[in-house]
PDB file of C-alpha atoms in Angstrom:
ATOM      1  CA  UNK H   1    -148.485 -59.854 170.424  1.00 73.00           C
ATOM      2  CA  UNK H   2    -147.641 -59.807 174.011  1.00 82.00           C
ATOM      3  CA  UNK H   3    -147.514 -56.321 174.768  1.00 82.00           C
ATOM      4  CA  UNK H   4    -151.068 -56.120 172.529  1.00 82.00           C
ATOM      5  CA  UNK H   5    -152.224 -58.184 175.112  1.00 89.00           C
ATOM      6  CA  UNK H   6    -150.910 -56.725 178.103  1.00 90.00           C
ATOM      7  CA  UNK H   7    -152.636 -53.334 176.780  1.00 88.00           C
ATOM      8  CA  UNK H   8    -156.019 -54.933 176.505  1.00 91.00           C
ATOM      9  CA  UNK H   9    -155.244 -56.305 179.688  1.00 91.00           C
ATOM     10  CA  UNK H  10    -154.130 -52.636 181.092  1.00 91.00           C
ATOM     11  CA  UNK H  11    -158.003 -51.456 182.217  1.00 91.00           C
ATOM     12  CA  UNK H  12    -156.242 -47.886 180.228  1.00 94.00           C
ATOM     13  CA  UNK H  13    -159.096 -46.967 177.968  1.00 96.00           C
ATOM     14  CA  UNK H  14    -159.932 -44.212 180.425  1.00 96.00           C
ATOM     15  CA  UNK H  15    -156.933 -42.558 181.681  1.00 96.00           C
ATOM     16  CA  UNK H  16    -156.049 -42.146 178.055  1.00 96.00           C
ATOM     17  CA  UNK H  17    -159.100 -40.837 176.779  1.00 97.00           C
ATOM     18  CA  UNK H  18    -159.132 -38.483 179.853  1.00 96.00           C
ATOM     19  CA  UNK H  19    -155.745 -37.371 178.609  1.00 95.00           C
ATOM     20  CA  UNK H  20    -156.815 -36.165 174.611  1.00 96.00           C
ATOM     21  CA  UNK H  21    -160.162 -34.572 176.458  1.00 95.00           C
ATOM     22  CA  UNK H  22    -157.651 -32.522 178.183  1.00 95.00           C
ATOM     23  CA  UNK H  23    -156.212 -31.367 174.714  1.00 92.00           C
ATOM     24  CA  UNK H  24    -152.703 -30.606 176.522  1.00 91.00           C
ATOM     25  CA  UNK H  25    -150.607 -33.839 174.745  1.00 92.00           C
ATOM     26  CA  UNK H  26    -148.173 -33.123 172.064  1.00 94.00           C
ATOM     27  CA  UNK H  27    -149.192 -34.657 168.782  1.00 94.00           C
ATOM     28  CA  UNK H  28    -147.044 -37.442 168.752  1.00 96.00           C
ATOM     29  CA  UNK H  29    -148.514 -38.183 171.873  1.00 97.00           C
ATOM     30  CA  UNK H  30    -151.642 -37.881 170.416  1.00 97.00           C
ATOM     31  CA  UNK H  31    -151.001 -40.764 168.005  1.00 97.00           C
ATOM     32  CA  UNK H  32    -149.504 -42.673 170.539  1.00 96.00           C
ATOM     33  CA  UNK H  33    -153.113 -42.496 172.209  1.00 97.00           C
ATOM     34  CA  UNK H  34    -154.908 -42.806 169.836  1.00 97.00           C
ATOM     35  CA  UNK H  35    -153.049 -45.703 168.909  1.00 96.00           C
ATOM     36  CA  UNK H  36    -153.666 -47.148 172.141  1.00 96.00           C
ATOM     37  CA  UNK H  37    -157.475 -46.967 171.217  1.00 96.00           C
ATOM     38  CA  UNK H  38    -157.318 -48.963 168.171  1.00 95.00           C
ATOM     39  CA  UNK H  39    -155.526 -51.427 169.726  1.00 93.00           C
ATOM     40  CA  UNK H  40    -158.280 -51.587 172.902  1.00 94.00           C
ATOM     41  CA  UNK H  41    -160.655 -51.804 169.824  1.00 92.00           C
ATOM     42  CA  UNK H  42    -159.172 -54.618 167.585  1.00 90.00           C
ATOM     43  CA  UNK H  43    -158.853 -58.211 167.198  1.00 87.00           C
ATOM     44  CA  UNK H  44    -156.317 -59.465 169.040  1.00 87.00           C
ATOM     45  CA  UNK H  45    -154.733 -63.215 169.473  1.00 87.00           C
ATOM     46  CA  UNK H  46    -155.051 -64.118 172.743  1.00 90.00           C
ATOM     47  CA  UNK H  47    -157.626 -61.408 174.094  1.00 90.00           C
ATOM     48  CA  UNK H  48    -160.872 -63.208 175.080  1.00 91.00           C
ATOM     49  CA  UNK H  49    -163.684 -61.587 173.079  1.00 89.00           C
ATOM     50  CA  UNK H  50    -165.284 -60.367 176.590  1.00 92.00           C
ATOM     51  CA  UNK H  51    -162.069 -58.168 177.331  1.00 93.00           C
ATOM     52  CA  UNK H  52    -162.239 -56.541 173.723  1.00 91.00           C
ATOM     53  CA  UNK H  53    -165.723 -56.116 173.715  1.00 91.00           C
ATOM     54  CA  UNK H  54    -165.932 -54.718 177.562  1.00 93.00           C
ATOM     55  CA  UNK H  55    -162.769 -51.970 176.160  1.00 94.00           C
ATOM     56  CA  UNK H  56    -164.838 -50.990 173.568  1.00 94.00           C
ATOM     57  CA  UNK H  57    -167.577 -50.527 175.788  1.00 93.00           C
ATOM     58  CA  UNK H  58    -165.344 -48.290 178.352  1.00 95.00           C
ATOM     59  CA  UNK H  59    -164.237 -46.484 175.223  1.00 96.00           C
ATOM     60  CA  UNK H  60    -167.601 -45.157 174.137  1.00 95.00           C
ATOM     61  CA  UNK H  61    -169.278 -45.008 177.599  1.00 95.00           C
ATOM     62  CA  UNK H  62    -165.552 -42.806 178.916  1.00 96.00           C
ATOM     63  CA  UNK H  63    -166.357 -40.128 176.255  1.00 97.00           C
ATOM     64  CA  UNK H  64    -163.430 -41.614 173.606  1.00 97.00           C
ATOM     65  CA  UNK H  65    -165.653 -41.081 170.710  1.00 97.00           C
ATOM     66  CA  UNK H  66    -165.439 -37.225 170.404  1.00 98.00           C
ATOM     67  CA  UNK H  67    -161.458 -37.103 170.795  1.00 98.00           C
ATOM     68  CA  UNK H  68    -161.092 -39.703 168.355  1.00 98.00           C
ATOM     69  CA  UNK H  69    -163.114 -37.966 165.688  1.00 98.00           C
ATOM     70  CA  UNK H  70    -161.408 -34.504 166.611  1.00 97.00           C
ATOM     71  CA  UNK H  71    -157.939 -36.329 165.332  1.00 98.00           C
ATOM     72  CA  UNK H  72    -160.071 -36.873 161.884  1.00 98.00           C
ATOM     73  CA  UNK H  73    -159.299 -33.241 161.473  1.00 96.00           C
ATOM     74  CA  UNK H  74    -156.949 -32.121 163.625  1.00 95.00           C
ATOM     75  CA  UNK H  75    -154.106 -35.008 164.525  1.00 96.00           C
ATOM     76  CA  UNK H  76    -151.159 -35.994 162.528  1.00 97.00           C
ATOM     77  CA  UNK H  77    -150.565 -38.840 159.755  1.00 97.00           C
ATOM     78  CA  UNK H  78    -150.923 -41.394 162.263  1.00 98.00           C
ATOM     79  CA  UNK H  79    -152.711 -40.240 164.702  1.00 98.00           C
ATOM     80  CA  UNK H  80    -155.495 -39.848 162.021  1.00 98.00           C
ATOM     81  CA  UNK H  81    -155.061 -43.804 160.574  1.00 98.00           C
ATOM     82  CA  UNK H  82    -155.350 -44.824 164.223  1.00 97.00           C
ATOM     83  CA  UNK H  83    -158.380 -42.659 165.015  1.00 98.00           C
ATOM     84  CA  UNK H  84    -160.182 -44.232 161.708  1.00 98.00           C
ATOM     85  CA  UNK H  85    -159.548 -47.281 162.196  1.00 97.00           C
ATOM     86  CA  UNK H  86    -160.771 -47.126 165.768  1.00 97.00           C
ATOM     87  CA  UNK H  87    -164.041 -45.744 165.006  1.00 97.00           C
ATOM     88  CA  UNK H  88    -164.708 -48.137 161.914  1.00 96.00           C
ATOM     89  CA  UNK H  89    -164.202 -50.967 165.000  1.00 95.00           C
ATOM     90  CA  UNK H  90    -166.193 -49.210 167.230  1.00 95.00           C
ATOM     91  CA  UNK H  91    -168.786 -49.034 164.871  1.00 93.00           C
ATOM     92  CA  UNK H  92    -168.769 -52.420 164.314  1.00 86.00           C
ATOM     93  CA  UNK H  93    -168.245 -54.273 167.594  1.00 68.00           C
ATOM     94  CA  UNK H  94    -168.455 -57.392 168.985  1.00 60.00           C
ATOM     95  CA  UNK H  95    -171.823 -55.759 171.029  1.00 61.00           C
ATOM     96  CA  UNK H  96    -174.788 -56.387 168.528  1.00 62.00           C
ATOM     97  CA  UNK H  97    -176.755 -54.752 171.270  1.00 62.00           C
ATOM     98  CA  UNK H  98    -175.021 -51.676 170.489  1.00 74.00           C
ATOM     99  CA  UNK H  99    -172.730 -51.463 168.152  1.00 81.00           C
ATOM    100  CA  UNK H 100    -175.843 -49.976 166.347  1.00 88.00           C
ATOM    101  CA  UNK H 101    -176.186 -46.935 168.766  1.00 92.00           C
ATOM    102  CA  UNK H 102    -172.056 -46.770 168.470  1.00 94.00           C
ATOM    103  CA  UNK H 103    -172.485 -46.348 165.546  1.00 95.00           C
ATOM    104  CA  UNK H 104    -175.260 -43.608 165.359  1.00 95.00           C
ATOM    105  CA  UNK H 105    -173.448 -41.889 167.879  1.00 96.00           C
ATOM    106  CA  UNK H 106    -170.227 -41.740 165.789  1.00 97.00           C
ATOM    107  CA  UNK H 107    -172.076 -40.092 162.812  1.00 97.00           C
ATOM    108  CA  UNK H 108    -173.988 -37.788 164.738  1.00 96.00           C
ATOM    109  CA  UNK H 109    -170.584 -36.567 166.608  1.00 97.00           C
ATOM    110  CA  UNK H 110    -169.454 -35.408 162.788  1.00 97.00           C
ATOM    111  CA  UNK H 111    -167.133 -38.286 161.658  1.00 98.00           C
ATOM    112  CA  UNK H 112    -168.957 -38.716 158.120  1.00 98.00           C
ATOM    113  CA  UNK H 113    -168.877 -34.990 157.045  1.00 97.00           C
ATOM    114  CA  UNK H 114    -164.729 -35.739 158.205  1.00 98.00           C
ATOM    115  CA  UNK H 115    -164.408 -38.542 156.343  1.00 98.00           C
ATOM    116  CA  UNK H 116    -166.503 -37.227 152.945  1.00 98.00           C
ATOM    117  CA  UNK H 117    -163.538 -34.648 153.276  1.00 98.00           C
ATOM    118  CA  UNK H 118    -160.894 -36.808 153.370  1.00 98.00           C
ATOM    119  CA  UNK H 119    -162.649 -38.184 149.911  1.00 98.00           C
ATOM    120  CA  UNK H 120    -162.393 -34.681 148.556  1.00 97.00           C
ATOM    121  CA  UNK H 121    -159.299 -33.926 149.431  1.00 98.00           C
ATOM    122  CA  UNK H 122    -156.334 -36.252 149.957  1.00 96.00           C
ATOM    123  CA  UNK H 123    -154.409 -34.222 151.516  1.00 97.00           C
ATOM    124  CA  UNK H 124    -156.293 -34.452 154.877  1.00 97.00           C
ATOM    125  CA  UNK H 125    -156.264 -37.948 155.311  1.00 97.00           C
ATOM    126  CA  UNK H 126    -156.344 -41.603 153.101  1.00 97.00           C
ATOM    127  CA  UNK H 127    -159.615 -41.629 150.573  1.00 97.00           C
ATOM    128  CA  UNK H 128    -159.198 -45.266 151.631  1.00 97.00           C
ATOM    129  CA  UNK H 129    -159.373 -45.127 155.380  1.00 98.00           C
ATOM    130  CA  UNK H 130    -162.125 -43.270 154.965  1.00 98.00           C
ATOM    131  CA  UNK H 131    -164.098 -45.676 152.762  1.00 98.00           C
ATOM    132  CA  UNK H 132    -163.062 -48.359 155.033  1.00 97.00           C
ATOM    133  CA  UNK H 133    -164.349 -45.918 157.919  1.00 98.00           C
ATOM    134  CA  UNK H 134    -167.584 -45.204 156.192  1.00 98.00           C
ATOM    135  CA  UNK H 135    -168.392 -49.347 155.257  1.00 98.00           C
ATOM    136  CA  UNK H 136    -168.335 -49.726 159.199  1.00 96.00           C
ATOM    137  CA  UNK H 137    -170.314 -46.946 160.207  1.00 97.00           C
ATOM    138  CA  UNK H 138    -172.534 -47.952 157.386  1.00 97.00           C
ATOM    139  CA  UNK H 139    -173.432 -51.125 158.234  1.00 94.00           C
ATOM    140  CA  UNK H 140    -176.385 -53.404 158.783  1.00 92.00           C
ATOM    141  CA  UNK H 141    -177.827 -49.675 159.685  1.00 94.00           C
ATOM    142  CA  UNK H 142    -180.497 -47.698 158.044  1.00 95.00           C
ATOM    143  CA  UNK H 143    -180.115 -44.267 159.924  1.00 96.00           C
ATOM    144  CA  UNK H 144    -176.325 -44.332 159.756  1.00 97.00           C
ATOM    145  CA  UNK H 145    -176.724 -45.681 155.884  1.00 98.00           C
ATOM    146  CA  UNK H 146    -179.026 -42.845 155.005  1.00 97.00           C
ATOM    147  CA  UNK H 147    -177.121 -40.045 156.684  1.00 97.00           C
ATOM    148  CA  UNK H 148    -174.009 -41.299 154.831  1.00 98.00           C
ATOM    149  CA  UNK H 149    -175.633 -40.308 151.163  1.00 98.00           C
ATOM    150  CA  UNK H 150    -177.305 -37.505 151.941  1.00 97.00           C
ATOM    151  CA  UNK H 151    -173.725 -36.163 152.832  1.00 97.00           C
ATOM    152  CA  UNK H 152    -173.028 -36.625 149.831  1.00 97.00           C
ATOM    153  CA  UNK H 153    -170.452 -40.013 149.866  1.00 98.00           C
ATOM    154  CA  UNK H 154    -171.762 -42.062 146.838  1.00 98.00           C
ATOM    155  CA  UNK H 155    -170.779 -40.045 143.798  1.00 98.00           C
ATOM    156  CA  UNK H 156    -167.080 -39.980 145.827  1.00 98.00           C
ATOM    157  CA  UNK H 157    -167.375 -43.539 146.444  1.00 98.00           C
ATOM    158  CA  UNK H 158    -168.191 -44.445 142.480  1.00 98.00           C
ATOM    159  CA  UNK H 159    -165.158 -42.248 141.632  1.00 97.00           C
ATOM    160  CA  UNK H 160    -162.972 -44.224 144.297  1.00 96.00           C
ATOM    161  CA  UNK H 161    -163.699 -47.831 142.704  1.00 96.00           C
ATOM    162  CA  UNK H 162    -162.673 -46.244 138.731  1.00 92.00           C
ATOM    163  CA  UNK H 163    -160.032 -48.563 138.050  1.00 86.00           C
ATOM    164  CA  UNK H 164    -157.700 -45.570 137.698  1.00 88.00           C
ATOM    165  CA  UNK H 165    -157.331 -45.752 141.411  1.00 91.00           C
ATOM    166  CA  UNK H 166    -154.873 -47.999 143.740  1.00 94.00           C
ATOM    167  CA  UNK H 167    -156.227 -51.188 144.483  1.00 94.00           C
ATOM    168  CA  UNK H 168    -156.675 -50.476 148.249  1.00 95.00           C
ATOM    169  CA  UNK H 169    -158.907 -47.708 147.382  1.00 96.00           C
ATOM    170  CA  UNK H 170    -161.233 -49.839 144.788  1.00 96.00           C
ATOM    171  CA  UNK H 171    -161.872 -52.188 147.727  1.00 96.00           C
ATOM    172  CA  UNK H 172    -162.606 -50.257 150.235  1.00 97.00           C
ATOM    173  CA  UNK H 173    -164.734 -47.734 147.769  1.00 97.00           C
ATOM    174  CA  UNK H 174    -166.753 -50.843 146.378  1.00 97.00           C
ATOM    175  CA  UNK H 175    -167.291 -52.359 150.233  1.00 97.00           C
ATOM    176  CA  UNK H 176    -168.582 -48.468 151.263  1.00 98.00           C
ATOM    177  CA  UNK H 177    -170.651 -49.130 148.465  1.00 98.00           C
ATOM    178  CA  UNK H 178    -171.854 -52.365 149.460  1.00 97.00           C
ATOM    179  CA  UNK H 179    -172.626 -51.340 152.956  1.00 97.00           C
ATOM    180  CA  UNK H 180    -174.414 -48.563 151.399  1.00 98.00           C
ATOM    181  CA  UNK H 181    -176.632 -50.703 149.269  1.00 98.00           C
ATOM    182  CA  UNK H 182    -177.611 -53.243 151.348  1.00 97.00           C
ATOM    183  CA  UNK H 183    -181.404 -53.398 151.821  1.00 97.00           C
ATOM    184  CA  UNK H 184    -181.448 -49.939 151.273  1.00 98.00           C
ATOM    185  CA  UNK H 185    -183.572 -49.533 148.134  1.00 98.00           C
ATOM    186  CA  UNK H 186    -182.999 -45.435 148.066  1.00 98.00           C
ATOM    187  CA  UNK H 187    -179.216 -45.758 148.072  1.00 98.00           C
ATOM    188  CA  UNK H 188    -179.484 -48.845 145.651  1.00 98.00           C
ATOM    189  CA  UNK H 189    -181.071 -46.101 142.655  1.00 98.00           C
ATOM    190  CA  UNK H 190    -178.657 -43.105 144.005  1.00 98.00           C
ATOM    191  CA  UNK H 191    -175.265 -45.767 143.150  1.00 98.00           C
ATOM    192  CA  UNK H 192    -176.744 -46.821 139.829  1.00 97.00           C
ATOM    193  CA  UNK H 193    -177.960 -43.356 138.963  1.00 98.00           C
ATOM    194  CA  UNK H 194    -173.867 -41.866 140.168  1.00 97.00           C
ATOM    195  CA  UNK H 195    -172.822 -44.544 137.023  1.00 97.00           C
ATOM    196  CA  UNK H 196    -171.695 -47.037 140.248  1.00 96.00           C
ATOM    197  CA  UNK H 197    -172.538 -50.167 137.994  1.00 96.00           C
ATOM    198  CA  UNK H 198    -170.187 -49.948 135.696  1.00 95.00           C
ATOM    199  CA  UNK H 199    -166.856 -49.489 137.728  1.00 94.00           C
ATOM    200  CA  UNK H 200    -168.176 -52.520 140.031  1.00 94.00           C
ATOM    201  CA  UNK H 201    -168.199 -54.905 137.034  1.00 94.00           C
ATOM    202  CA  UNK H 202    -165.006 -53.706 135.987  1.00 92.00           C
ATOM    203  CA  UNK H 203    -163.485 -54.381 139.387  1.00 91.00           C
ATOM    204  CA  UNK H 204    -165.549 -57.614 139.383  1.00 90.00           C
ATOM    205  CA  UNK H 205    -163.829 -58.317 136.040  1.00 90.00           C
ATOM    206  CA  UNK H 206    -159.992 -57.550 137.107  1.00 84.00           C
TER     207      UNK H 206
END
């Protein structure tokens, strides 16, 4: 927890985004900084909530959301989880007065049409991550919530929650859902009309 802390502490968000804008860091480096960023971004025991949200501030006003959303397609295994989860935090922040705009910004910068593909295809990152991903971007916001189903999320999102699927992705495929849904009459008919009723109760159910 200490050395959480100490990075939080560390005034870094910066210097490392500065360093994956310069696209010259090997990849593992490329997790390790982008690990970095999802630390800056996260909850974290003993880290006032002024520090965390003032890092997530730096991170989005230093440029960090582009990098972070090229890993989505381009970084490793980890460097990928990291970058996800860092954007689904960004998106999400502490900020009310912005985290709004963060998110906006995040879907505009291409991190949906990433994340629709990791729901297509496994192979390029978690189905879960990005589910998680998309329920942050998605929330308590119209514009972001709208964008998300015209990309085409919700009949991936119904197939995530089938109770064929690892727990881990139900979840996070019926909170996408959720986020989706929420006072959003349009997406509310496109998840019943995708059959997204049904594999809800049964999750409801188990």
């Amino acid at each position: 927890v200490q050395s959480k802390v100490s990075i939080a502490e560390a005034d870094c968000a910066m210097p490392v985004i500065n360093c994956l804008i310069a696209g010259k860091l090997h990849e593992v480096a490329n997790e390790h900084a982008a690990a970095v960023l999802c630390g800056l971004t996260s909850v974290v025991t003993g880290v006032p909530a002024e520090l965390c949200t003032k890092n997530m501030r730096d991170i989005v006003s230093s440029g960090g959301i582009p990098p972070l959303i090229a890993l989505l397609r381009k970084g490793n295994a980890g460097a990928k989880r990291h970058a996800a989860l860092a954007l689904a935090q960004l998106s999400t922040g502490r900020d009310e007065a912005s985290h709004a705009a963060t998110a906006l910004e995040i879907t505009e910068e291409g991190a949906v049409s990433a994340f629709i593909e990791w729901l297509v295809d496994p192979s390029l990152g978690p189905p879960e991550m990005a589910a998680r991903a998309l329920a942050h971007i998605a929330q308590d916001n119209s514009a972001t919530q709208a964008t998300i189903a015209e990309e085409g999320a919700i009949p991936l999102l119904v197939a995530l929650v089938d109770t064929s699927n690892s727990a881990d992705r139900q979840n996070y495929g019926a909170a996408a859902l959720a986020a989706l849904a929420e006072n959003h009459p349009v997406n509310q008919i496109m998840i019943a009309e995708e059959g997204g009723i049904r594999p809800i109760v049964e999750l409801i159910k188990s």
